[in-house]
PDB file of C-alpha atoms in Angstrom:
ATOM      1  CA  MET A 669      41.416 -35.261  46.440  1.00 38.00           C
ATOM      2  CA  ALA A 670      38.366 -36.144  44.376  1.00 37.00           C
ATOM      3  CA  ARG A 671      38.419 -39.519  42.713  1.00 39.00           C
ATOM      4  CA  ARG A 672      38.067 -39.696  38.925  1.00 38.00           C
ATOM      5  CA  SER A 673      35.599 -42.246  37.617  1.00 40.00           C
ATOM      6  CA  SER A 674      37.130 -45.145  35.778  1.00 41.00           C
ATOM      7  CA  ARG A 675      33.852 -45.758  33.867  1.00 43.00           C
ATOM      8  CA  PRO A 676      33.578 -43.737  30.633  1.00 44.00           C
ATOM      9  CA  TRP A 677      29.845 -44.435  30.025  1.00 40.00           C
ATOM     10  CA  PRO A 678      28.331 -41.392  31.819  1.00 44.00           C
ATOM     11  CA  ALA A 679      30.713 -39.047  29.996  1.00 45.00           C
ATOM     12  CA  PHE A 680      29.874 -40.726  26.670  1.00 39.00           C
ATOM     13  CA  VAL A 681      26.152 -40.364  27.344  1.00 42.00           C
ATOM     14  CA  ASP A 682      26.588 -36.689  28.186  1.00 48.00           C
ATOM     15  CA  LEU A 683      28.603 -36.148  25.000  1.00 46.00           C
ATOM     16  CA  PHE A 684      26.061 -38.010  22.869  1.00 43.00           C
ATOM     17  CA  SER A 685      23.197 -35.998  24.413  1.00 46.00           C
ATOM     18  CA  ALA A 686      24.969 -32.734  23.757  1.00 47.00           C
ATOM     19  CA  LEU A 687      25.671 -33.664  20.133  1.00 47.00           C
ATOM     20  CA  PHE A 688      22.076 -34.802  19.610  1.00 44.00           C
ATOM     21  CA  ILE A 689      20.634 -31.582  21.062  1.00 44.00           C
ATOM     22  CA  THR A 690      22.996 -29.466  18.967  1.00 50.00           C
ATOM     23  CA  ALA A 691      22.166 -31.385  15.798  1.00 49.00           C
ATOM     24  CA  PHE A 692      18.428 -31.189  16.487  1.00 43.00           C
ATOM     25  CA  ALA A 693      18.607 -27.469  17.171  1.00 48.00           C
ATOM     26  CA  GLY A 694      20.503 -26.966  13.933  1.00 51.00           C
ATOM     27  CA  PHE A 695      17.941 -29.017  12.034  1.00 44.00           C
ATOM     28  CA  VAL A 696      15.061 -26.979  13.470  1.00 43.00           C
ATOM     29  CA  LEU A 697      16.837 -23.733  12.674  1.00 48.00           C
ATOM     30  CA  LEU A 698      17.614 -24.868   9.130  1.00 48.00           C
ATOM     31  CA  THR A 699      14.064 -26.084   8.545  1.00 45.00           C
ATOM     32  CA  GLY A 700      12.590 -22.877   9.896  1.00 51.00           C
ATOM     33  CA  LYS A 701      14.803 -20.798   7.628  1.00 51.00           C
ATOM     34  CA  THR A 702      13.790 -22.865   4.631  1.00 58.00           C
ATOM     35  CA  ASP A 703      10.099 -22.475   5.478  1.00 69.00           C
ATOM     36  CA  ILE A 704      10.513 -18.707   5.752  1.00 70.00           C
ATOM     37  CA  GLU A 705      12.338 -18.556   2.432  1.00 73.00           C
ATOM     38  CA  VAL A 706       9.654 -20.642   0.744  1.00 71.00           C
ATOM     39  CA  LYS A 707       6.922 -18.426   2.198  1.00 76.00           C
ATOM     40  CA  LYS A 708       8.703 -15.266   1.039  1.00 80.00           C
ATOM     41  CA  ALA A 709       9.099 -16.734  -2.442  1.00 84.00           C
ATOM     42  CA  GLU A 710       5.391 -17.592  -2.594  1.00 82.00           C
ATOM     43  CA  ILE A 711       4.409 -14.093  -1.458  1.00 83.00           C
ATOM     44  CA  ARG A 712       6.815 -12.497  -3.950  1.00 85.00           C
ATOM     45  CA  ALA A 713       5.453 -14.624  -6.808  1.00 87.00           C
ATOM     46  CA  ARG A 714       1.853 -13.729  -5.948  1.00 84.00           C
ATOM     47  CA  VAL A 715       2.630 -10.000  -5.643  1.00 87.00           C
ATOM     48  CA  ASP A 716       4.540  -9.912  -8.937  1.00 88.00           C
ATOM     49  CA  THR A 717       1.725 -11.727 -10.724  1.00 89.00           C
ATOM     50  CA  ILE A 718      -0.910  -9.342  -9.360  1.00 88.00           C
ATOM     51  CA  ASN A 719       1.116  -6.218 -10.163  1.00 87.00           C
ATOM     52  CA  THR A 720       1.963  -7.312 -13.706  1.00 88.00           C
ATOM     53  CA  ARG A 721      -1.624  -8.206 -14.495  1.00 88.00           C
ATOM     54  CA  LEU A 722      -3.038  -5.099 -12.823  1.00 88.00           C
ATOM     55  CA  LYS A 723      -0.751  -2.690 -14.660  1.00 85.00           C
ATOM     56  CA  SER A 724      -1.532  -4.400 -17.959  1.00 86.00           C
ATOM     57  CA  LEU A 725      -5.268  -4.052 -17.307  1.00 87.00           C
ATOM     58  CA  LEU A 726      -4.910  -0.395 -16.341  1.00 85.00           C
ATOM     59  CA  ASN A 727      -3.138   0.401 -19.586  1.00 82.00           C
ATOM     60  CA  GLU A 728      -5.710  -1.359 -21.769  1.00 81.00           C
ATOM     61  CA  ASN A 729      -7.920   1.752 -21.761  1.00 71.00           C
ATOM     62  CA  ASP A 730      -6.587   4.321 -24.230  1.00 67.00           C
ATOM     63  CA  GLU A 731      -9.148   6.888 -23.020  1.00 72.00           C
ATOM     64  CA  VAL A 732      -7.300   7.476 -19.719  1.00 77.00           C
ATOM     65  CA  ASP A 733      -3.573   8.180 -19.554  1.00 75.00           C
ATOM     66  CA  PHE A 734      -2.531   6.933 -16.122  1.00 75.00           C
ATOM     67  CA  ASN A 735       1.205   7.568 -16.425  1.00 79.00           C
ATOM     68  CA  ALA A 736       1.502   4.977 -13.663  1.00 82.00           C
ATOM     69  CA  GLN A 737       4.854   4.428 -11.994  1.00 84.00           C
ATOM     70  CA  ARG A 738       6.119   1.396 -10.120  1.00 84.00           C
ATOM     71  CA  GLN A 739       7.397   2.204  -6.637  1.00 87.00           C
ATOM     72  CA  GLY A 740       8.583  -1.069  -5.197  1.00 87.00           C
ATOM     73  CA  ASP A 741       5.517  -3.297  -5.045  1.00 88.00           C
ATOM     74  CA  GLU A 742       3.116  -0.388  -5.576  1.00 91.00           C
ATOM     75  CA  ILE A 743       1.595   1.298  -8.631  1.00 92.00           C
ATOM     76  CA  VAL A 744       1.286   5.067  -8.186  1.00 92.00           C
ATOM     77  CA  PHE A 745      -0.117   7.897 -10.322  1.00 91.00           C
ATOM     78  CA  ASP A 746      -1.204  11.489  -9.750  1.00 90.00           C
ATOM     79  CA  LEU A 747      -4.610  13.020 -10.376  1.00 88.00           C
ATOM     80  CA  TYR A 748      -4.099  16.666 -11.200  1.00 83.00           C
ATOM     81  CA  ILE A 749      -7.512  17.972 -10.265  1.00 86.00           C
ATOM     82  CA  GLN A 750      -7.472  21.758 -10.148  1.00 77.00           C
ATOM     83  CA  PHE A 751      -8.351  22.351  -6.516  1.00 84.00           C
ATOM     84  CA  GLN A 752      -8.732  26.015  -5.706  1.00 85.00           C
ATOM     85  CA  LYS A 753      -6.545  27.435  -2.945  1.00 84.00           C
ATOM     86  CA  ASP A 754      -7.812  26.341   0.504  1.00 88.00           C
ATOM     87  CA  SER A 755     -10.583  24.284  -1.123  1.00 91.00           C
ATOM     88  CA  ASP A 756     -11.361  20.562  -1.216  1.00 94.00           C
ATOM     89  CA  LYS A 757     -14.148  20.780  -3.794  1.00 94.00           C
ATOM     90  CA  ILE A 758     -13.910  19.206  -7.237  1.00 93.00           C
ATOM     91  CA  LYS A 759     -15.655  22.081  -8.949  1.00 87.00           C
ATOM     92  CA  THR A 760     -15.726  21.394 -12.682  1.00 92.00           C
ATOM     93  CA  ARG A 761     -17.781  18.778 -14.426  1.00 93.00           C
ATOM     94  CA  GLU A 762     -14.768  17.813 -16.505  1.00 93.00           C
ATOM     95  CA  ASP A 763     -12.716  17.006 -13.397  1.00 93.00           C
ATOM     96  CA  ARG A 764     -15.527  14.906 -11.931  1.00 94.00           C
ATOM     97  CA  GLN A 765     -15.922  13.002 -15.193  1.00 94.00           C
ATOM     98  CA  PHE A 766     -12.162  12.425 -15.268  1.00 93.00           C
ATOM     99  CA  VAL A 767     -12.200  11.028 -11.712  1.00 95.00           C
ATOM    100  CA  HIS A 768     -15.117   8.762 -12.617  1.00 95.00           C
ATOM    101  CA  LYS A 769     -13.215   7.396 -15.616  1.00 93.00           C
ATOM    102  CA  ILE A 770     -10.216   6.688 -13.392  1.00 94.00           C
ATOM    103  CA  ALA A 771     -12.390   4.948 -10.802  1.00 95.00           C
ATOM    104  CA  LYS A 772     -14.174   2.814 -13.383  1.00 94.00           C
ATOM    105  CA  GLN A 773     -10.908   1.740 -14.973  1.00 93.00           C
ATOM    106  CA  ILE A 774      -9.418   0.809 -11.602  1.00 94.00           C
ATOM    107  CA  LYS A 775     -12.589  -1.145 -10.790  1.00 95.00           C
ATOM    108  CA  THR A 776     -12.522  -2.892 -14.168  1.00 93.00           C
ATOM    109  CA  SER A 777      -8.838  -3.754 -13.683  1.00 92.00           C
ATOM    110  CA  ILE A 778      -9.380  -5.220 -10.209  1.00 94.00           C
ATOM    111  CA  ASP A 779     -12.409  -7.147 -11.454  1.00 94.00           C
ATOM    112  CA  GLY A 780     -10.245  -8.519 -14.257  1.00 93.00           C
ATOM    113  CA  LEU A 781      -7.952 -10.262 -11.779  1.00 93.00           C
ATOM    114  CA  PRO A 782      -8.597 -13.853 -10.717  1.00 90.00           C
ATOM    115  CA  GLU A 783     -11.340 -13.789  -8.094  1.00 88.00           C
ATOM    116  CA  ARG A 784      -9.082 -14.758  -5.220  1.00 85.00           C
ATOM    117  CA  ASP A 785      -6.544 -12.023  -6.028  1.00 89.00           C
ATOM    118  CA  ARG A 786      -9.057  -9.162  -6.026  1.00 90.00           C
ATOM    119  CA  GLU A 787      -9.154  -8.894  -2.247  1.00 89.00           C
ATOM    120  CA  PHE A 788      -5.357  -8.471  -2.195  1.00 92.00           C
ATOM    121  CA  VAL A 789      -5.415  -5.029  -3.880  1.00 94.00           C
ATOM    122  CA  GLN A 790      -5.604  -1.919  -1.703  1.00 95.00           C
ATOM    123  CA  VAL A 791      -6.564   1.402  -3.311  1.00 97.00           C
ATOM    124  CA  VAL A 792      -5.233   4.362  -1.312  1.00 97.00           C
ATOM    125  CA  ILE A 793      -6.200   7.918  -2.259  1.00 98.00           C
ATOM    126  CA  GLU A 794      -3.653  10.446  -1.031  1.00 97.00           C
ATOM    127  CA  GLY A 795      -4.412  14.156  -0.683  1.00 96.00           C
ATOM    128  CA  HIS A 796      -1.752  16.882  -0.937  1.00 95.00           C
ATOM    129  CA  THR A 797      -1.579  20.644  -0.492  1.00 95.00           C
ATOM    130  CA  ASP A 798       0.827  23.444  -1.292  1.00 93.00           C
ATOM    131  CA  SER A 799       2.959  24.909   1.492  1.00 92.00           C
ATOM    132  CA  GLN A 800       0.955  28.083   1.971  1.00 91.00           C
ATOM    133  CA  GLN A 801      -0.609  28.820   5.356  1.00 86.00           C
ATOM    134  CA  PRO A 802      -4.025  30.427   5.962  1.00 85.00           C
ATOM    135  CA  TYR A 803      -4.026  34.196   6.411  1.00 83.00           C
ATOM    136  CA  GLY A 804      -5.157  35.868   9.606  1.00 84.00           C
ATOM    137  CA  VAL A 805      -4.828  32.769  11.802  1.00 86.00           C
ATOM    138  CA  GLU A 806      -2.696  33.353  14.877  1.00 88.00           C
ATOM    139  CA  ASP A 807      -3.207  30.048  16.703  1.00 92.00           C
ATOM    140  CA  PRO A 808      -0.136  27.926  15.780  1.00 91.00           C
ATOM    141  CA  LYS A 809      -2.043  24.676  16.215  1.00 93.00           C
ATOM    142  CA  VAL A 810      -4.800  25.767  13.860  1.00 92.00           C
ATOM    143  CA  ARG A 811      -2.220  26.932  11.331  1.00 92.00           C
ATOM    144  CA  TYR A 812      -0.263  23.693  11.552  1.00 92.00           C
ATOM    145  CA  LEU A 813      -3.299  21.427  11.245  1.00 95.00           C
ATOM    146  CA  PHE A 814      -4.928  23.431   8.450  1.00 95.00           C
ATOM    147  CA  ASN A 815      -3.119  21.720   5.553  1.00 95.00           C
ATOM    148  CA  TRP A 816      -3.405  18.301   7.189  1.00 97.00           C
ATOM    149  CA  ARG A 817      -7.151  18.689   7.395  1.00 96.00           C
ATOM    150  CA  LEU A 818      -7.373  20.166   3.889  1.00 96.00           C
ATOM    151  CA  SER A 819      -5.355  17.355   2.301  1.00 97.00           C
ATOM    152  CA  SER A 820      -7.528  14.746   4.041  1.00 97.00           C
ATOM    153  CA  LEU A 821     -10.674  16.451   2.753  1.00 97.00           C
ATOM    154  CA  ARG A 822      -9.286  16.503  -0.793  1.00 96.00           C
ATOM    155  CA  ALA A 823      -8.592  12.778  -0.618  1.00 97.00           C
ATOM    156  CA  ALA A 824     -12.092  12.222   0.784  1.00 97.00           C
ATOM    157  CA  SER A 825     -13.616  14.226  -2.087  1.00 96.00           C
ATOM    158  CA  VAL A 826     -11.991  11.847  -4.569  1.00 97.00           C
ATOM    159  CA  LEU A 827     -13.107   8.894  -2.436  1.00 97.00           C
ATOM    160  CA  TYR A 828     -16.699  10.126  -2.696  1.00 97.00           C
ATOM    161  CA  GLU A 829     -16.480  10.398  -6.494  1.00 97.00           C
ATOM    162  CA  PHE A 830     -14.931   6.920  -6.635  1.00 97.00           C
ATOM    163  CA  LYS A 831     -17.907   5.632  -4.649  1.00 97.00           C
ATOM    164  CA  LYS A 832     -20.350   7.276  -7.067  1.00 96.00           C
ATOM    165  CA  ALA A 833     -18.503   5.572  -9.945  1.00 96.00           C
ATOM    166  CA  GLY A 834     -18.827   2.127  -8.318  1.00 96.00           C
ATOM    167  CA  LEU A 835     -15.422   1.837  -6.618  1.00 97.00           C
ATOM    168  CA  SER A 836     -16.743   1.965  -3.062  1.00 95.00           C
ATOM    169  CA  PRO A 837     -15.091   1.022   0.256  1.00 93.00           C
ATOM    170  CA  GLU A 838     -18.044  -1.262   0.917  1.00 92.00           C
ATOM    171  CA  LYS A 839     -16.999  -3.579  -1.935  1.00 93.00           C
ATOM    172  CA  TYR A 840     -13.313  -2.806  -2.469  1.00 95.00           C
ATOM    173  CA  SER A 841     -10.397  -1.973  -0.209  1.00 95.00           C
ATOM    174  CA  VAL A 842     -10.439   1.810  -0.756  1.00 97.00           C
ATOM    175  CA  SER A 843      -9.199   4.363   1.769  1.00 97.00           C
ATOM    176  CA  ALA A 844      -8.228   8.046   1.875  1.00 97.00           C
ATOM    177  CA  ILE A 845      -5.392   9.794   3.696  1.00 97.00           C
ATOM    178  CA  GLY A 846      -3.928  13.309   3.762  1.00 98.00           C
ATOM    179  CA  TYR A 847      -0.236  14.232   3.675  1.00 97.00           C
ATOM    180  CA  ALA A 848      -0.522  18.032   3.846  1.00 97.00           C
ATOM    181  CA  ASP A 849       2.542  19.584   2.129  1.00 96.00           C
ATOM    182  CA  THR A 850       5.023  16.859   3.144  1.00 97.00           C
ATOM    183  CA  GLN A 851       5.337  15.324  -0.340  1.00 95.00           C
ATOM    184  CA  PRO A 852       5.668  18.244  -2.787  1.00 95.00           C
ATOM    185  CA  ARG A 853       6.245  17.781  -6.507  1.00 92.00           C
ATOM    186  CA  CYS A 854       8.210  21.057  -6.581  1.00 94.00           C
ATOM    187  CA  SER A 855       9.523  23.521  -4.017  1.00 93.00           C
ATOM    188  CA  GLU A 856       9.446  26.920  -5.734  1.00 94.00           C
ATOM    189  CA  ASP A 857       7.320  29.660  -4.197  1.00 92.00           C
ATOM    190  CA  THR A 858       5.383  30.304  -7.402  1.00 94.00           C
ATOM    191  CA  ARG A 859       1.754  30.004  -8.452  1.00 91.00           C
ATOM    192  CA  ALA A 860       2.583  27.274 -10.945  1.00 93.00           C
ATOM    193  CA  CYS A 861       4.404  25.207  -8.317  1.00 93.00           C
ATOM    194  CA  HIS A 862       1.661  25.673  -5.725  1.00 92.00           C
ATOM    195  CA  ARG A 863      -0.914  24.593  -8.301  1.00 89.00           C
ATOM    196  CA  GLN A 864       1.125  21.484  -9.107  1.00 90.00           C
ATOM    197  CA  ASN A 865       1.332  20.515  -5.434  1.00 92.00           C
ATOM    198  CA  ARG A 866      -2.439  20.834  -4.944  1.00 91.00           C
ATOM    199  CA  ARG A 867      -3.229  17.342  -6.148  1.00 91.00           C
ATOM    200  CA  THR A 868      -4.320  13.849  -5.195  1.00 94.00           C
ATOM    201  CA  SER A 869      -2.464  10.609  -5.841  1.00 95.00           C
ATOM    202  CA  VAL A 870      -3.710   7.049  -6.152  1.00 96.00           C
ATOM    203  CA  ARG A 871      -1.647   4.174  -4.844  1.00 95.00           C
ATOM    204  CA  LEU A 872      -2.464   0.557  -5.702  1.00 95.00           C
ATOM    205  CA  ARG A 873      -0.624  -1.757  -3.355  1.00 92.00           C
ATOM    206  CA  PRO A 874      -0.762  -5.418  -2.412  1.00 90.00           C
ATOM    207  CA  ASP A 875      -2.158  -6.301   1.001  1.00 88.00           C
ATOM    208  CA  MET A 876       0.919  -8.208   2.182  1.00 85.00           C
ATOM    209  CA  ALA A 877      -0.616  -9.267   5.506  1.00 85.00           C
ATOM    210  CA  ARG A 878      -3.683 -10.729   3.797  1.00 84.00           C
ATOM    211  CA  ILE A 879      -1.602 -12.537   1.177  1.00 83.00           C
ATOM    212  CA  GLU A 880       0.606 -14.072   3.868  1.00 84.00           C
ATOM    213  CA  LYS A 881      -2.446 -15.131   5.879  1.00 83.00           C
ATOM    214  CA  ILE A 882      -4.099 -16.836   2.890  1.00 80.00           C
ATOM    215  CA  LEU A 883      -0.877 -18.613   1.912  1.00 75.00           C
ATOM    216  CA  ARG A 884      -0.462 -19.837   5.491  1.00 73.00           C
ATOM    217  CA  VAL A 885      -4.010 -21.231   5.477  1.00 60.00           C
ATOM    218  CA  ASP A 886      -3.346 -22.938   2.133  1.00 57.00           C
ATOM    219  CA  SER A 887      -0.142 -24.441   3.482  1.00 58.00           C
ATOM    220  CA  LEU A 888      -1.891 -25.825   6.577  1.00 53.00           C
ATOM    221  CA  ALA A 889      -4.649 -27.289   4.401  1.00 53.00           C
ATOM    222  CA  ARG A 890      -2.081 -29.063   2.198  1.00 55.00           C
ATOM    223  CA  ASP A 891      -0.293 -30.494   5.227  1.00 53.00           C
ATOM    224  CA  GLN A 892      -3.457 -32.005   6.701  1.00 55.00           C
TER     225      GLN A 892
END
């Protein structure tokens, strides 16, 4: 039969070590959670400040009615440019002037932010189509990709006009993307509904990754 040790010291050391490791692990876990919560609070505060200021600046111009909506952390509004069926061209002078006014007001609003916050705003132009398919096309791939390509071209047409108005991807975070007919404003098979779905949208959103990166750099600089 194995002999039991009459000296309690090794057992006490093992118990003390276990308690110390557990307490240390708990402290690390608690500290890490607190750091994450602090970081999230800093990001949230910066995003809220940018969004509030940006929306206020957008609405300062009475010449353009944005009808902007908040969707989470993003500011979204539609541009109802009258694209012809199967076309990506902004044909009328009035529509081009309207797009230029929008672009200039967005540019002015971003420029009105504190200098360090300007790089945190992403401008995303989204193109949309109606649900109609091209006639006389039998290839299912060509038919399926038609509206995806068309919506991307519509967004790119607005991007080009934005560039001409001074809101260029070279100086601002501006991009274009197409959604085909996946985000309709209405679903009726009527001319009015199809016309309403042939549109572009503009989405102003905070660059969360960039904000987090800058805040992390600031935090490291304070700790040094």
